[in-house]
Coordinates of N, CA, C and O in Angstrom, one line a residue:
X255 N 9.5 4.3 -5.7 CA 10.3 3.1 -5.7 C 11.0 2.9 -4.4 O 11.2 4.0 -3.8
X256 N 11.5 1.7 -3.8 CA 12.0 1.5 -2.4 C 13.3 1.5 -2.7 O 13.8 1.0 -3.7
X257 N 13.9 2.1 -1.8 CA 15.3 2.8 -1.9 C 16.4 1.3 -1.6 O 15.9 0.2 -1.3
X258 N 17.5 1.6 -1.8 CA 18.4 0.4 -1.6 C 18.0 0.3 -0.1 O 17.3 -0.6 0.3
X259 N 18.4 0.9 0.6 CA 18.6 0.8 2.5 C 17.3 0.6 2.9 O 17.2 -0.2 3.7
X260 N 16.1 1.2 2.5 CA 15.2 0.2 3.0 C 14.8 -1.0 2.3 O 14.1 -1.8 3.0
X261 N 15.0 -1.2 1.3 CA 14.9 -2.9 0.6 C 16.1 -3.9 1.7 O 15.7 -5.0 1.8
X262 N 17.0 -3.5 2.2 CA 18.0 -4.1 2.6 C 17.4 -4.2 4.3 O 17.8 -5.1 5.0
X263 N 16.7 -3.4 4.6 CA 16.2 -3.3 5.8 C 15.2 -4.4 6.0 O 15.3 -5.3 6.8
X264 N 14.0 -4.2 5.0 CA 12.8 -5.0 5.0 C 13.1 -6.3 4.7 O 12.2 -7.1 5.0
X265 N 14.4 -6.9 4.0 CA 14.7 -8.3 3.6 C 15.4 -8.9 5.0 O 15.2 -10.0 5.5
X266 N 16.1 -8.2 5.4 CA 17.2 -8.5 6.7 C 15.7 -8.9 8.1 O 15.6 -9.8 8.9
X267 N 15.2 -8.0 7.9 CA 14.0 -8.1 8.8 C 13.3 -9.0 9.1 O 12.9 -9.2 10.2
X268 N 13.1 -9.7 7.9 CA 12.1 -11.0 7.5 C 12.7 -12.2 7.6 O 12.2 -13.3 7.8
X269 N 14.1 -11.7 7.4 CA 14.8 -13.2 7.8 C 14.9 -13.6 9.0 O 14.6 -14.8 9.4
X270 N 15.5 -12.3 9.8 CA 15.4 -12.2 11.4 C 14.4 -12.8 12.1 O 14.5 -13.5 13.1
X271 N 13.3 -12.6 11.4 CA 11.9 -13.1 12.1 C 11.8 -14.4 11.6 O 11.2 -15.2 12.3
X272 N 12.2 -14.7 10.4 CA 11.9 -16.3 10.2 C 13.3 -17.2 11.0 O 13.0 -18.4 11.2
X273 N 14.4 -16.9 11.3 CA 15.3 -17.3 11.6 C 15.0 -17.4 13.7 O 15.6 -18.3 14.3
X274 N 14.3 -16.6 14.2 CA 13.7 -16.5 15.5 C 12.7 -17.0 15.4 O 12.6 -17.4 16.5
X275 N 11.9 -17.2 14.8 CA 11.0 -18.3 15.0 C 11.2 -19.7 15.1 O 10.9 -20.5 15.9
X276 N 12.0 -19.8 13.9 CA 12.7 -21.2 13.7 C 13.7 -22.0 14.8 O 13.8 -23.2 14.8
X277 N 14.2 -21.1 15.5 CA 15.0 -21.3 16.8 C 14.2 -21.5 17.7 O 14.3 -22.4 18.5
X278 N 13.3 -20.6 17.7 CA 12.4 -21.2 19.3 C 11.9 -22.6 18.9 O 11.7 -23.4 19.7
X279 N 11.8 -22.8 17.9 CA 10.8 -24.1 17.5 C 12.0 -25.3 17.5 O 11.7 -26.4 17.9
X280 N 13.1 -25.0 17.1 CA 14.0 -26.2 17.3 C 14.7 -26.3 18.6 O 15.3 -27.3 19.0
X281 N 14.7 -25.2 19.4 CA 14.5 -25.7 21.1 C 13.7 -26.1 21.8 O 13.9 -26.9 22.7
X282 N 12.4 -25.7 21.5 CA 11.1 -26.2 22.5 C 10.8 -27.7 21.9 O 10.3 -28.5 22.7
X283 N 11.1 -28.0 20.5 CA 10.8 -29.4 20.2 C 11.9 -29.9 18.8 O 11.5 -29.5 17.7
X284 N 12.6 -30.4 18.9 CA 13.9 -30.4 18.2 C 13.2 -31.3 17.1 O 12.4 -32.2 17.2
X285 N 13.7 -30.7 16.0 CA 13.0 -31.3 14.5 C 14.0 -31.5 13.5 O 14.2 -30.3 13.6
X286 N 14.6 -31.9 12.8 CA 15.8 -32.6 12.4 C 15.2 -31.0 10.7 O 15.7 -30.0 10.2
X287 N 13.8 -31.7 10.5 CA 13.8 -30.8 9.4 C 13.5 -29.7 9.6 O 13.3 -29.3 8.5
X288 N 13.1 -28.5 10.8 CA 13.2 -27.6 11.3 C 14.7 -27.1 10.8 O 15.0 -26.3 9.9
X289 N 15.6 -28.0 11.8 CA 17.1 -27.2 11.9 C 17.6 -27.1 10.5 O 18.5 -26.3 10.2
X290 N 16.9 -27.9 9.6 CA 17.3 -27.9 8.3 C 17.2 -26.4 7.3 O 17.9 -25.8 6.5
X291 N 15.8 -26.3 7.8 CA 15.3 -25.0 7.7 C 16.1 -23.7 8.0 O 16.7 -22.9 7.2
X292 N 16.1 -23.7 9.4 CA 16.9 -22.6 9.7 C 18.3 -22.3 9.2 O 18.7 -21.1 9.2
X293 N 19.3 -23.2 8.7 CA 20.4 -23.5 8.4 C 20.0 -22.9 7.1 O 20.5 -21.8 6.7
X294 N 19.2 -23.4 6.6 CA 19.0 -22.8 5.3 C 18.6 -21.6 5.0 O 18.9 -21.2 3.9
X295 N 17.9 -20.6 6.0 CA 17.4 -19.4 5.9 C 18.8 -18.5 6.4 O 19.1 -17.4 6.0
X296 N 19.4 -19.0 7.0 CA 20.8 -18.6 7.4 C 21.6 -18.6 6.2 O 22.0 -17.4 6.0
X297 N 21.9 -19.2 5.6 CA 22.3 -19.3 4.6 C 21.6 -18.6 3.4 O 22.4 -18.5 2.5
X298 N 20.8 -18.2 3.2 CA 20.2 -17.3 2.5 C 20.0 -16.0 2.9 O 19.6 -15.2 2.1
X299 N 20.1 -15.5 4.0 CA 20.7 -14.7 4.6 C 22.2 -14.0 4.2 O 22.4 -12.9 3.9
X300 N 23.1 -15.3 4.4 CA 24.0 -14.5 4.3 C 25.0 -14.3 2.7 O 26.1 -13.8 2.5
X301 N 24.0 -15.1 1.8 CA 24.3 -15.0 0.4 C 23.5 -13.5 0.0 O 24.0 -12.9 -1.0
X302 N 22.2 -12.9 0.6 CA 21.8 -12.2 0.1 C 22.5 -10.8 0.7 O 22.4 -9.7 0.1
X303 N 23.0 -11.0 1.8 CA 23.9 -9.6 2.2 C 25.7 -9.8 1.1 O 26.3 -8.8 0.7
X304 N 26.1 -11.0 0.8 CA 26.7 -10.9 0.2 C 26.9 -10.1 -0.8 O 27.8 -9.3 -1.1
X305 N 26.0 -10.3 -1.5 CA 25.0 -10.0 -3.3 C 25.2 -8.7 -3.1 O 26.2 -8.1 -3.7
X306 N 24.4 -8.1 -2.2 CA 24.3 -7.2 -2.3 C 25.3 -6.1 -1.9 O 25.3 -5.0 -2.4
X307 N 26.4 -6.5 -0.8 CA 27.7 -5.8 -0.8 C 28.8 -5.9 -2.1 O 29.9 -5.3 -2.4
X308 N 28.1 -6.8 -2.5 CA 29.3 -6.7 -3.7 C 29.1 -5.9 -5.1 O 29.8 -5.9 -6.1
X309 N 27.8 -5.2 -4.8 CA 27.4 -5.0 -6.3 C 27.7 -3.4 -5.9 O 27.6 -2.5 -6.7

């Protein structure tokens, strides 16, 4: 079974990467629903470190 600290590692990770991709892509060509995106992955980001500090 995958331990807390690496479930928390592999989730944080994935966001990182979708959150850096998302940024290069709304500077090299600015997308109204891009930024929407990232805002949003950001945000789920930081409800899921929430969650999980609180439990």
């Amino acid at each position: 079974m995958i331990t807390n600290k690496k479930e928390i590692a592999v989730f944080v990770s994935f966001f990182a990467v979708c959150i850096s991709l998302l940024t290069i892509n709304v500077i090299n060509n600015f997308n109204y629903l891009d930024f929407i995106y990232l805002l949003f992955i950001i945000g789920c980001l930081i409800r899921y470190i929430y969650i999980k500090r609180t439990d």
